[in-house]
Short mmCIF file of N, CA and C in Angstrom, two decimals:
data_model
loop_
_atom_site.label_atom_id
_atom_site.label_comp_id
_atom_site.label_asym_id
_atom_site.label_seq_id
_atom_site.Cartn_x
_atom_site.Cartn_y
_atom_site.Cartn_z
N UNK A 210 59.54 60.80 143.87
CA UNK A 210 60.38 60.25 142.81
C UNK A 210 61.80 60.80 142.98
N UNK A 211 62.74 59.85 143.00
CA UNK A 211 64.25 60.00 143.23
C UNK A 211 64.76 60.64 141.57
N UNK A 212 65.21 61.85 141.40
CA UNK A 212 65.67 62.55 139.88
C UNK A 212 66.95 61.76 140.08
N UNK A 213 67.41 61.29 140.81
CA UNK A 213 68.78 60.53 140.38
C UNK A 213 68.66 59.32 140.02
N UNK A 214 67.40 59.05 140.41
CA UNK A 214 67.43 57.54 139.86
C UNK A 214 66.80 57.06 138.67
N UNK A 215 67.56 56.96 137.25
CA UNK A 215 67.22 56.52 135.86
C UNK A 215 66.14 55.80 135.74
N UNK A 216 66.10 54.70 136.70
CA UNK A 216 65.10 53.68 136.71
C UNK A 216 63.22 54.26 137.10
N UNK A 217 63.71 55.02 138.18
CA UNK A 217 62.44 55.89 138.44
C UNK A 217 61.92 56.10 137.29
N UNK A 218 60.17 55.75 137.67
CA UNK A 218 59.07 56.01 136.65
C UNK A 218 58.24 56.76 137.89
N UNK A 219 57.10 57.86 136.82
CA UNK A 219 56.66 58.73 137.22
C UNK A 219 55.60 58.00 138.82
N UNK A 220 54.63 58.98 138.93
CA UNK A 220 53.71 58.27 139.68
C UNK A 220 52.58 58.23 138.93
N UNK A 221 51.96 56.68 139.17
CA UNK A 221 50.86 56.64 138.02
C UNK A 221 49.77 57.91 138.51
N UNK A 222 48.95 57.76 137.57
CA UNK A 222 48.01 58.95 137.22
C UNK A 222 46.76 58.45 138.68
N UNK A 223 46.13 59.22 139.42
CA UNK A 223 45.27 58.67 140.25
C UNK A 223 43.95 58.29 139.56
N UNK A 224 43.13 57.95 140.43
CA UNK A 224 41.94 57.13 140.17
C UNK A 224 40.99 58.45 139.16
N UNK A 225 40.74 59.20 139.85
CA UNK A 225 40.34 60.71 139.32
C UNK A 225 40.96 60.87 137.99
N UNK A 226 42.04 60.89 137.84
CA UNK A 226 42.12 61.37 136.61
C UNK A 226 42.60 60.58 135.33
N UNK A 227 42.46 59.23 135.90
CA UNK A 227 41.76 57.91 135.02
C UNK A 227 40.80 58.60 134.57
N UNK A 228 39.27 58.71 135.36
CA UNK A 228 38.64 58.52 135.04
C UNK A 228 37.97 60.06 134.18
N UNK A 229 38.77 61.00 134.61
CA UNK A 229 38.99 62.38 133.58
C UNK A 229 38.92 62.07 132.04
N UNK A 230 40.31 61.21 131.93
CA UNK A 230 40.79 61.11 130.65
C UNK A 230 39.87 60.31 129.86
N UNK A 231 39.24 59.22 130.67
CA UNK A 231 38.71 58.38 129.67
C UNK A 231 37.23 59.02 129.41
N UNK A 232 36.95 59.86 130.14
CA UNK A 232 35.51 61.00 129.97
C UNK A 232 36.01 61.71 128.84
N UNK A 233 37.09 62.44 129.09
CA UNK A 233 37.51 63.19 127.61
C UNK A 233 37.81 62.24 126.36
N UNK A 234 37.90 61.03 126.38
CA UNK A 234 38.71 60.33 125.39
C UNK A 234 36.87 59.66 124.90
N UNK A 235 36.13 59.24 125.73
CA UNK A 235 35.25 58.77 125.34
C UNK A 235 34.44 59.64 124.69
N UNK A 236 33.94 60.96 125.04
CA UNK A 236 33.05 62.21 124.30
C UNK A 236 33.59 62.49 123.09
N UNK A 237 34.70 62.19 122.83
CA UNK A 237 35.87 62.62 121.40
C UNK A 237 35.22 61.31 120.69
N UNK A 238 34.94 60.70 121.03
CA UNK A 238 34.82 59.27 120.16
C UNK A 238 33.41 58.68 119.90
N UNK A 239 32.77 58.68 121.24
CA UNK A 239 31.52 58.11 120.79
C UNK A 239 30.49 58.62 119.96
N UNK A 240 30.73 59.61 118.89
CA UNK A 240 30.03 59.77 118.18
C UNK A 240 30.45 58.63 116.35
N UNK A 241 31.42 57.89 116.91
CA UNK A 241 32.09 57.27 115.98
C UNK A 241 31.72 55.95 115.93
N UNK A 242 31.92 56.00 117.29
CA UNK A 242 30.98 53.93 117.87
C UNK A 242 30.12 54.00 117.21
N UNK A 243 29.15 55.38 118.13
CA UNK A 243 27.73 55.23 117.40
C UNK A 243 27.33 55.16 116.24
N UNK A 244 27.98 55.60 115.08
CA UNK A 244 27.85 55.33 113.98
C UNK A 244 28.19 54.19 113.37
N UNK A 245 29.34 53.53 113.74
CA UNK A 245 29.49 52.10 113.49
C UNK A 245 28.75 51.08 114.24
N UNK A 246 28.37 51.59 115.29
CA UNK A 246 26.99 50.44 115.94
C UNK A 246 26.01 50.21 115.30
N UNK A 247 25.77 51.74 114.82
CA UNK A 247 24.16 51.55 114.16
C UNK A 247 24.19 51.11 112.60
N UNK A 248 25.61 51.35 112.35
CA UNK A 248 25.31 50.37 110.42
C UNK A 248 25.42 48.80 110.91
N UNK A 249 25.98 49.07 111.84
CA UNK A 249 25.83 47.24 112.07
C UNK A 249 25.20 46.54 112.56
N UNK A 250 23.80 47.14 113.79
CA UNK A 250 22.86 46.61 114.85
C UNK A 250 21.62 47.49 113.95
N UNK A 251 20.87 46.84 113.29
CA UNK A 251 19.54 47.52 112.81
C UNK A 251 18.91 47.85 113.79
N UNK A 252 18.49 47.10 114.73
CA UNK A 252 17.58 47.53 115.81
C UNK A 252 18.04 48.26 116.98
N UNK A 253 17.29 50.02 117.22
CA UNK A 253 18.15 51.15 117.82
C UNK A 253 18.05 50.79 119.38
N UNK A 254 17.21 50.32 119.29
CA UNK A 254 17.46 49.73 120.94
C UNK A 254 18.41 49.13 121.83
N UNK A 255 18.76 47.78 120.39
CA UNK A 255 20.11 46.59 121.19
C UNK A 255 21.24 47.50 120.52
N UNK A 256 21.21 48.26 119.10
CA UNK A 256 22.42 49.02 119.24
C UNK A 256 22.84 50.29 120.58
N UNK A 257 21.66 50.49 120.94
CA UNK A 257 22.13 51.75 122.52
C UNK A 257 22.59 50.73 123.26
N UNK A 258 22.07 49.71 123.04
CA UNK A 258 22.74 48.17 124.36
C UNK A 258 23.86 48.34 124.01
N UNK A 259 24.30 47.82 122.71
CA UNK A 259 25.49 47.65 122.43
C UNK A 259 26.65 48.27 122.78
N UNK A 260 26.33 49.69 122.32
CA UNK A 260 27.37 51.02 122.78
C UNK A 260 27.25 51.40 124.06
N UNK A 261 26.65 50.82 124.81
CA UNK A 261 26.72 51.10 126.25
C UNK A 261 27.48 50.16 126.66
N UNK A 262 27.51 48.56 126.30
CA UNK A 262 28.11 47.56 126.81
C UNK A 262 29.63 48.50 125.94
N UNK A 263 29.87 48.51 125.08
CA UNK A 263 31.07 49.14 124.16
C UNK A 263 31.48 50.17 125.49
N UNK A 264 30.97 51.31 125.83
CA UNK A 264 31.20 52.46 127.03
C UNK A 264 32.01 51.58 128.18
N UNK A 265 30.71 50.35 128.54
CA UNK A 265 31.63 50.11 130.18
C UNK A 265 32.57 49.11 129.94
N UNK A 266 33.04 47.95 128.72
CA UNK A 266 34.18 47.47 128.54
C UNK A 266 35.33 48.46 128.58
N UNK A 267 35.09 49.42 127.46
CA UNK A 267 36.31 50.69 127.71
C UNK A 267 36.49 50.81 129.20
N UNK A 268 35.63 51.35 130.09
CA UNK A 268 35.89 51.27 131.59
C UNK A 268 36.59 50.74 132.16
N UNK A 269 35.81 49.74 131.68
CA UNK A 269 36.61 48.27 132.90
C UNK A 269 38.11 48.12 132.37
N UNK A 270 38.40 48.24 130.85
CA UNK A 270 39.82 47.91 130.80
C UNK A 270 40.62 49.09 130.25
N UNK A 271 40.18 50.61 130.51
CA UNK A 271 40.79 51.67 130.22
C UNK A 271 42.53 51.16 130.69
N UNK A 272 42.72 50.87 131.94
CA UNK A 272 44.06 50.57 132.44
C UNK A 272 44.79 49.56 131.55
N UNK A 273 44.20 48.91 130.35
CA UNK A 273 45.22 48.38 128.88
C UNK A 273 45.32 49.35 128.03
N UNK A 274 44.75 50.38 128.54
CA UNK A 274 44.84 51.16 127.13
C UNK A 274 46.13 51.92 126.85
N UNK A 275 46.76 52.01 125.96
CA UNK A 275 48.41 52.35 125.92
C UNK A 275 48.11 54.14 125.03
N UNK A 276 48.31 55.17 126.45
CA UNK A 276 48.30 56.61 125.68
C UNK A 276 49.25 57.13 125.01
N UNK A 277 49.71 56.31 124.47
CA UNK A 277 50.94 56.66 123.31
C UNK A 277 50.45 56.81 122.08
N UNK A 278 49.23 55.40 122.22
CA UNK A 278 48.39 55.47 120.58
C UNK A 278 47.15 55.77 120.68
N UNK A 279 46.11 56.38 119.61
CA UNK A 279 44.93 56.66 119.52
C UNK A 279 44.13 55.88 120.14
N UNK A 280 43.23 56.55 120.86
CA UNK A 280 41.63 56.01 121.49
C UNK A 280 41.37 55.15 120.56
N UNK A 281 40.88 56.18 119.50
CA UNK A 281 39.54 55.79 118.88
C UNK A 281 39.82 54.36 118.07
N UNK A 282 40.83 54.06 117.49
CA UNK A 282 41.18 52.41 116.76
C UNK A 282 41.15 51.54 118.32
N UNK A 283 41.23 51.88 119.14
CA UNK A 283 41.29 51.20 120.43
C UNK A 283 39.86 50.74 121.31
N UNK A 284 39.33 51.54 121.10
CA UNK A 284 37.86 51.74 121.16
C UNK A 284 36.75 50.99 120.21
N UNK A 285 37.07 51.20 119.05
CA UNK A 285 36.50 50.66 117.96
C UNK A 285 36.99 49.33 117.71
N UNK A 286 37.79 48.67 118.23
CA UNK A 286 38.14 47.23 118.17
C UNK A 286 37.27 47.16 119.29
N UNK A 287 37.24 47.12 120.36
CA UNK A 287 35.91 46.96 121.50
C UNK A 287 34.68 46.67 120.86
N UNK A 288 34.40 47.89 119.91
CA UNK A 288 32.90 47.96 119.68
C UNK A 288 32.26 46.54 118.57
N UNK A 289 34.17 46.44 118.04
CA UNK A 289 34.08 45.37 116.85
C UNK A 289 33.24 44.26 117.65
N UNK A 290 34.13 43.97 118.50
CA UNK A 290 33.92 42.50 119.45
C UNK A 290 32.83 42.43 120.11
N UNK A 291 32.03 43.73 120.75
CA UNK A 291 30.82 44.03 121.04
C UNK A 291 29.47 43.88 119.81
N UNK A 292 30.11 43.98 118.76
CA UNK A 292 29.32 43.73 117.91
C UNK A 292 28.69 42.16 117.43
N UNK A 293 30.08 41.10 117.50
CA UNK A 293 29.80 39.73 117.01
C UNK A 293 29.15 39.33 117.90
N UNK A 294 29.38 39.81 119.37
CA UNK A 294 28.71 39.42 120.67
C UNK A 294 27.05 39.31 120.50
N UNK A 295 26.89 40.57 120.18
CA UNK A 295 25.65 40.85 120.01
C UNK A 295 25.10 39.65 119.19
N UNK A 296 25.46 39.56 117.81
CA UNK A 296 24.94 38.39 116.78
C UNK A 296 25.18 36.95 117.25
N UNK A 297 25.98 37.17 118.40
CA UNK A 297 26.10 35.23 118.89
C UNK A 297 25.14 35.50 119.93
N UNK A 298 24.97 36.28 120.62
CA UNK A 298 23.82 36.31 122.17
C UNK A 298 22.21 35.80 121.44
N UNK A 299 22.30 36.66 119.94
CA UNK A 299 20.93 37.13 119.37
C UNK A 299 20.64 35.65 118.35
N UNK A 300 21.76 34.56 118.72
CA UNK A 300 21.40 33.62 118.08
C UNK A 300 21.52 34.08 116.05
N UNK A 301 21.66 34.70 115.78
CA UNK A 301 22.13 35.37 114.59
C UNK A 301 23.83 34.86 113.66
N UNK A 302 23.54 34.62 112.79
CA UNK A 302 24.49 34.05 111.99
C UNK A 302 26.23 34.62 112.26
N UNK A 303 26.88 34.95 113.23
CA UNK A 303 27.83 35.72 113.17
C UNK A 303 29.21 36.06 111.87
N UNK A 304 28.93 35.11 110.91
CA UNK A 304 29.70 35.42 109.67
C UNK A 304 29.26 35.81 108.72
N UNK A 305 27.64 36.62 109.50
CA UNK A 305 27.15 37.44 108.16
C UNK A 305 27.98 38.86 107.96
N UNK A 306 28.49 39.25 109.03
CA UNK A 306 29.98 40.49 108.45
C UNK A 306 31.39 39.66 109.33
N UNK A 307 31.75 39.13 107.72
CA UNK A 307 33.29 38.97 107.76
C UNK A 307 33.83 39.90 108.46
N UNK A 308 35.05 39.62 109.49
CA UNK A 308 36.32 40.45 109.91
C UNK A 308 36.73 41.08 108.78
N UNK A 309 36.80 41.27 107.70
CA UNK A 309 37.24 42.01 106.86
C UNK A 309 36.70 43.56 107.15
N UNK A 310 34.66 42.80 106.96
CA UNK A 310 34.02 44.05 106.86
C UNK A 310 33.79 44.75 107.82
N UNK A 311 33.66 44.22 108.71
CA UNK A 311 33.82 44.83 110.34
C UNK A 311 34.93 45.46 110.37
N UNK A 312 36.10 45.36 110.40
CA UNK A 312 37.20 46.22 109.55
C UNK A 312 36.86 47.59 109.04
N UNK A 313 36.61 47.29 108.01
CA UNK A 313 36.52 48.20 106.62
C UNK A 313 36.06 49.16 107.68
N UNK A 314 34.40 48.83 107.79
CA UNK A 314 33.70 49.90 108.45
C UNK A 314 34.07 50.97 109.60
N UNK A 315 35.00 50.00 110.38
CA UNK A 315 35.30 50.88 111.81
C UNK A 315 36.66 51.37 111.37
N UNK A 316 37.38 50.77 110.38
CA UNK A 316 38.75 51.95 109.62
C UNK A 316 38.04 53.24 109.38
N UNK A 317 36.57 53.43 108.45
CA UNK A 317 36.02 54.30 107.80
C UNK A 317 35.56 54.95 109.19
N UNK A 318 34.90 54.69 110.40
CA UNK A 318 34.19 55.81 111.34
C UNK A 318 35.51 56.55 111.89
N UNK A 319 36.67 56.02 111.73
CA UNK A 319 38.32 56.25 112.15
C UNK A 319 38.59 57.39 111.22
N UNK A 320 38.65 57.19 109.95
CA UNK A 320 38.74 58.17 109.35
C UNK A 320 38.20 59.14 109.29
N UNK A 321 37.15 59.14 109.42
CA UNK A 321 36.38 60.73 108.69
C UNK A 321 35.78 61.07 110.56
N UNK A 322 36.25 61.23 111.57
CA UNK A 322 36.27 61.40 113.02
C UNK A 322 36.88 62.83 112.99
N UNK A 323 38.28 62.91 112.03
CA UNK A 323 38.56 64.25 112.15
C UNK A 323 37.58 65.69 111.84
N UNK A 324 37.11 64.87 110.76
CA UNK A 324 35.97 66.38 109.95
C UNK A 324 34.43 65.96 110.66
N UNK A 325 34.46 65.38 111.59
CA UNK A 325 33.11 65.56 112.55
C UNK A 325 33.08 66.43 113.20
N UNK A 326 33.37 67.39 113.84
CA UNK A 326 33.11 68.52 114.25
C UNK A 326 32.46 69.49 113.64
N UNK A 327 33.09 69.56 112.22
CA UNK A 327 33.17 70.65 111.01
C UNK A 327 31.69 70.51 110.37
N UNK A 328 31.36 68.49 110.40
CA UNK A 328 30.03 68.21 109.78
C UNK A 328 29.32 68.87 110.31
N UNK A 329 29.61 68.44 112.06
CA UNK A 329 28.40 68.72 112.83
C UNK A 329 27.69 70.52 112.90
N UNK A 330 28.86 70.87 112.50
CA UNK A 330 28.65 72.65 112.76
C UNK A 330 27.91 72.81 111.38
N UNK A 331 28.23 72.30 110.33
CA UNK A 331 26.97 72.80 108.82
C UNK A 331 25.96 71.86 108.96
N UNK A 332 25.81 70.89 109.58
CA UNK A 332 24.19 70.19 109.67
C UNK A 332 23.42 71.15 110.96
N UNK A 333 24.16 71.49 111.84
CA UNK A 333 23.42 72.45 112.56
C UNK A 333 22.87 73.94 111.58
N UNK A 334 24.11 74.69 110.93
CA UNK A 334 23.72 75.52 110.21
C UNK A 334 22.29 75.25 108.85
N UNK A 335 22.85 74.02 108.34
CA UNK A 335 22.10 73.55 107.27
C UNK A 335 20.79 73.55 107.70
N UNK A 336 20.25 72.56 109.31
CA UNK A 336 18.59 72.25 109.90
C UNK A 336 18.35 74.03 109.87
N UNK A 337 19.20 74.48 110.55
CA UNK A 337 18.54 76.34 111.20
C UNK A 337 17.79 76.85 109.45
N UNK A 338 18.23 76.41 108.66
CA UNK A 338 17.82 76.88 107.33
C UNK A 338 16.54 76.24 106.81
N UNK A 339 15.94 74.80 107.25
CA UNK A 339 15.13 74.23 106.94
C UNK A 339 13.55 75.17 107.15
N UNK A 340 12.36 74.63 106.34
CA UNK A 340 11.01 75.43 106.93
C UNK A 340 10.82 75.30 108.19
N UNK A 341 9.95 75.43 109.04
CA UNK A 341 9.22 74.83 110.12
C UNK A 341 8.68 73.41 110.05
N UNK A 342 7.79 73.73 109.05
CA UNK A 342 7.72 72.11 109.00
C UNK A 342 8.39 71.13 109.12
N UNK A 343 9.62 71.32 108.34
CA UNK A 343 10.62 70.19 107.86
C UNK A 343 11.24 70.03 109.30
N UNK A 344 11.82 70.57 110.08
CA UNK A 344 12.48 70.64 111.38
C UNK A 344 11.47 69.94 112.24
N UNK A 345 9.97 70.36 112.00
CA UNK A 345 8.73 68.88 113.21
C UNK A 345 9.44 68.13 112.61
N UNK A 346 9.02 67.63 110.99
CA UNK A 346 9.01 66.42 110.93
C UNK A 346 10.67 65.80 111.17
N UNK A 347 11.83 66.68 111.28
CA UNK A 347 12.86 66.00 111.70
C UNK A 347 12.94 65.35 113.28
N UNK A 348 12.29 66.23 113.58
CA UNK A 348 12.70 65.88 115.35
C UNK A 348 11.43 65.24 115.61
N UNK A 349 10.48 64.90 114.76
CA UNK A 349 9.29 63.81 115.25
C UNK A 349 10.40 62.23 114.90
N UNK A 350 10.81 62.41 114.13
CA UNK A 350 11.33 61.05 113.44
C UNK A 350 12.58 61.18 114.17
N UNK A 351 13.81 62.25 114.05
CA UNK A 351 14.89 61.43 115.08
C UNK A 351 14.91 61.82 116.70
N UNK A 352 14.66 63.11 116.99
CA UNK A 352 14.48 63.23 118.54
C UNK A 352 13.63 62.47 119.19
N UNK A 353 12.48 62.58 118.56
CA UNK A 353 11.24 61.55 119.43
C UNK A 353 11.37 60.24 119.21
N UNK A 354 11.49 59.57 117.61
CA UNK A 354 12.34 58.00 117.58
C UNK A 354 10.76 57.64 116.89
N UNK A 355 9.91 58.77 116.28
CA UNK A 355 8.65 57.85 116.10
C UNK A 355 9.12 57.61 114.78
N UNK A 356 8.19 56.97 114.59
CA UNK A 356 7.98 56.21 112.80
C UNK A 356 7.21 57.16 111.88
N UNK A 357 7.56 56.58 110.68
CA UNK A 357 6.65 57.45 109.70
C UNK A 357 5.55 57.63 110.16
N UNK A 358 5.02 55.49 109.95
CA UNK A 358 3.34 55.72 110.44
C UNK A 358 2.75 56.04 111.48
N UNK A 359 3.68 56.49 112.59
CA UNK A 359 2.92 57.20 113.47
C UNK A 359 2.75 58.82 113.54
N UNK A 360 3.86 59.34 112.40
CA UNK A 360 4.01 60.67 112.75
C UNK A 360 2.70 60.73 111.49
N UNK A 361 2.81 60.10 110.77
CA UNK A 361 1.68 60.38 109.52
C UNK A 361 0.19 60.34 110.28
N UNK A 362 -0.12 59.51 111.51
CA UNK A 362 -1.38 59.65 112.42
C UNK A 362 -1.07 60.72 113.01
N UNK A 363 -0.53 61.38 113.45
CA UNK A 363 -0.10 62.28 114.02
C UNK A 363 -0.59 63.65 113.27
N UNK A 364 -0.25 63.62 112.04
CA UNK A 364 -0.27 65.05 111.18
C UNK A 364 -2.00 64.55 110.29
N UNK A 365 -2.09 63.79 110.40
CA UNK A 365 -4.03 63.64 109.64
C UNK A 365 -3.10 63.01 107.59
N UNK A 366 -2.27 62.26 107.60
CA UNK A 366 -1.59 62.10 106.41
C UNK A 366 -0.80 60.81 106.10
N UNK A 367 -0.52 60.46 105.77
CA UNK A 367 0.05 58.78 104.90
C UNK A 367 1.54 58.78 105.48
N UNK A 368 2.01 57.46 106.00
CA UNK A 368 3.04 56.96 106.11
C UNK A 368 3.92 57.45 104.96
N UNK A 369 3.47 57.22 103.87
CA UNK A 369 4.34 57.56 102.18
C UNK A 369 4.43 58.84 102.13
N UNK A 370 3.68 59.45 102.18
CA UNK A 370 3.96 61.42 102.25
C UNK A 370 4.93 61.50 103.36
N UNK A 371 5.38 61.12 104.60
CA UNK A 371 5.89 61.08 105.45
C UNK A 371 6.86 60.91 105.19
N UNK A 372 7.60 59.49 104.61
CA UNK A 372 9.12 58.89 104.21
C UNK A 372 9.70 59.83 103.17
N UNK A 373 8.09 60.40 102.06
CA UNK A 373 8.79 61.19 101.09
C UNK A 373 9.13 62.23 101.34
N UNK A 374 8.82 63.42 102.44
CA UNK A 374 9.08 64.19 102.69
C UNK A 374 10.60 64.12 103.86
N UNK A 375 10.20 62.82 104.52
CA UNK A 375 11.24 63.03 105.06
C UNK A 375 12.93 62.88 104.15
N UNK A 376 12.82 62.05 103.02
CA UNK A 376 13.97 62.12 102.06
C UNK A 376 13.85 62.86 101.23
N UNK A 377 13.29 63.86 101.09
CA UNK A 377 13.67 65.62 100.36
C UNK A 377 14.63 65.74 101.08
N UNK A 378 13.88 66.24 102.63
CA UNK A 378 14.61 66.76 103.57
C UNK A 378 15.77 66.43 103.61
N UNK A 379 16.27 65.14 103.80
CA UNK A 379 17.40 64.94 104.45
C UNK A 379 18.43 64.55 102.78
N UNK A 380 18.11 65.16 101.67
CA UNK A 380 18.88 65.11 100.50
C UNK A 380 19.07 66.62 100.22
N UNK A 381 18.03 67.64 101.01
CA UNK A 381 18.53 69.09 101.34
C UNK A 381 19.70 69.28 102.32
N UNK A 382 19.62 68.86 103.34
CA UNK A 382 20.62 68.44 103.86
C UNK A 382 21.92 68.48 103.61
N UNK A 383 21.81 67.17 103.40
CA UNK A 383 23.24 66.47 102.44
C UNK A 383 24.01 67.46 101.43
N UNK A 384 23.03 67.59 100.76
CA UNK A 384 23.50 68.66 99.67
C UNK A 384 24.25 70.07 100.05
N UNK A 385 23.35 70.58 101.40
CA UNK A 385 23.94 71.90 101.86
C UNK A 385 25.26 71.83 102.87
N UNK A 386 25.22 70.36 103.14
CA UNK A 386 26.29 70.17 103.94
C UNK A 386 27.78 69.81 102.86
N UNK A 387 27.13 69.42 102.22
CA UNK A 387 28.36 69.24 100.90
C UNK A 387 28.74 70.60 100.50
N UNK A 388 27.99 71.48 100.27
CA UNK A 388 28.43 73.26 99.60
C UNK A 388 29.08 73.49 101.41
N UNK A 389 28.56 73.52 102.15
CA UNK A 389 29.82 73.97 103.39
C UNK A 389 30.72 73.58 103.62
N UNK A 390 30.86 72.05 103.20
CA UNK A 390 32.23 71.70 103.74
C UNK A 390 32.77 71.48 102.32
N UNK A 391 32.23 72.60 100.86
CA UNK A 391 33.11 72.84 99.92
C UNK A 391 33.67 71.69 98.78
N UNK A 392 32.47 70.50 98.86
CA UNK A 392 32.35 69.51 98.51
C UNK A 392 31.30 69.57 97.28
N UNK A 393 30.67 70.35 97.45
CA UNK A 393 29.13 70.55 96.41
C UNK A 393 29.95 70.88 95.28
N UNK A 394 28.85 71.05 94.41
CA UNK A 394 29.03 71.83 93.19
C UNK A 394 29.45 73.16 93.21
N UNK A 395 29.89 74.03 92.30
CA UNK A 395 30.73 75.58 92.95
C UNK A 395 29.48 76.89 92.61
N UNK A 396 28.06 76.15 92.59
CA UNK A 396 26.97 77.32 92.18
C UNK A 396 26.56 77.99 93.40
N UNK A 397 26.61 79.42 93.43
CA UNK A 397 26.27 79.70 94.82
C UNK A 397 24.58 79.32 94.92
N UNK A 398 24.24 79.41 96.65
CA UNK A 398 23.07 78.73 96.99
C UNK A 398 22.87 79.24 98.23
#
């Protein structure tokens, strides 16, 4: 690059560290897709489709992406369009979520992206606090992906004891994650 010459622009970034940035830009974010995939794709399967097809569009057109402004609204318009896709492929009504609400929602995973870290560190603290039990039955139902009624064959016990225990749990949770991030009520606990 000529320093005398005004017009001179840098040298673009190489292939490598394209593909650096959009590794760092994508791990910062996809915990945000994913959450807006899955209020919008009930079924966890075509939503992992989804956010994967969401992953390699970013790919393919990282080189539009303008690093002046935020990923994540950049990203999340992807996932938008990945989303109607889904409901026109699936033969599915596609104006059952208005552009408004498709909107709304991926403004909201935009917003609260900053205090995900902070969540993630008191739901970790919050599970380490749970019984034994409560921690199977968490990671039977989200690590393993089974169902009530199978974890309820599983333990010799009812689908319904299952859902109910599993929403104690996860309203213990909630609750303890609200007193950490100073949101709860001010009673100590």
């Amino acid at each position: 690059m000529d320093v005398n010459d005004p017009v001179a622009q840098p040298d673009p970034p190489s292939q490598a560290e394209l593909r650096r940035q959009l590794a760092v830009l994508w791990q910062q974010s996809q915990s945000s897709v994913t959450v807006f995939v899955w209020s919008m794709v009930a079924n966890q399967h075509d939503a992992e489709d989804v956010i994967q097809n969401v992953a390699a569009d970013a790919a393919m057109h990282f080189d539009r992406y303008d690093p002046a402004r935020p990923f994540l609204p950049w990203v999340m318009g992807i996932a938008r369009f990945k989303v109607i896709d889904y409901y026109r492929k699936h033969d599915r009504d596609p104006h059952v979520f208005l552009d408004e609400a498709l909107e709304g929602v991926a403004q909201a995973c935009v917003d609260v992206e900053p205090e995900m870290p902070e969540r993630r560190e008191a739901l970790k603290r919050c599970v380490s606090g749970l019984s034994a039990k409560a921690k199977r039955l968490l990671s039977m139902r989200y690590d393993q992906g089974q169902s009530p009624t199978s974890i309820a064959d599983e333990l010799g016990t009812t689908p319904g004891y299952i859902r109910l225990a599993l929403y104690r749990t996860r309203t213990v949770l909630q609750n303890c994650i609200k007193k950490r991030l100073g949101r709860g009520s001010s009673h100590a606990g």
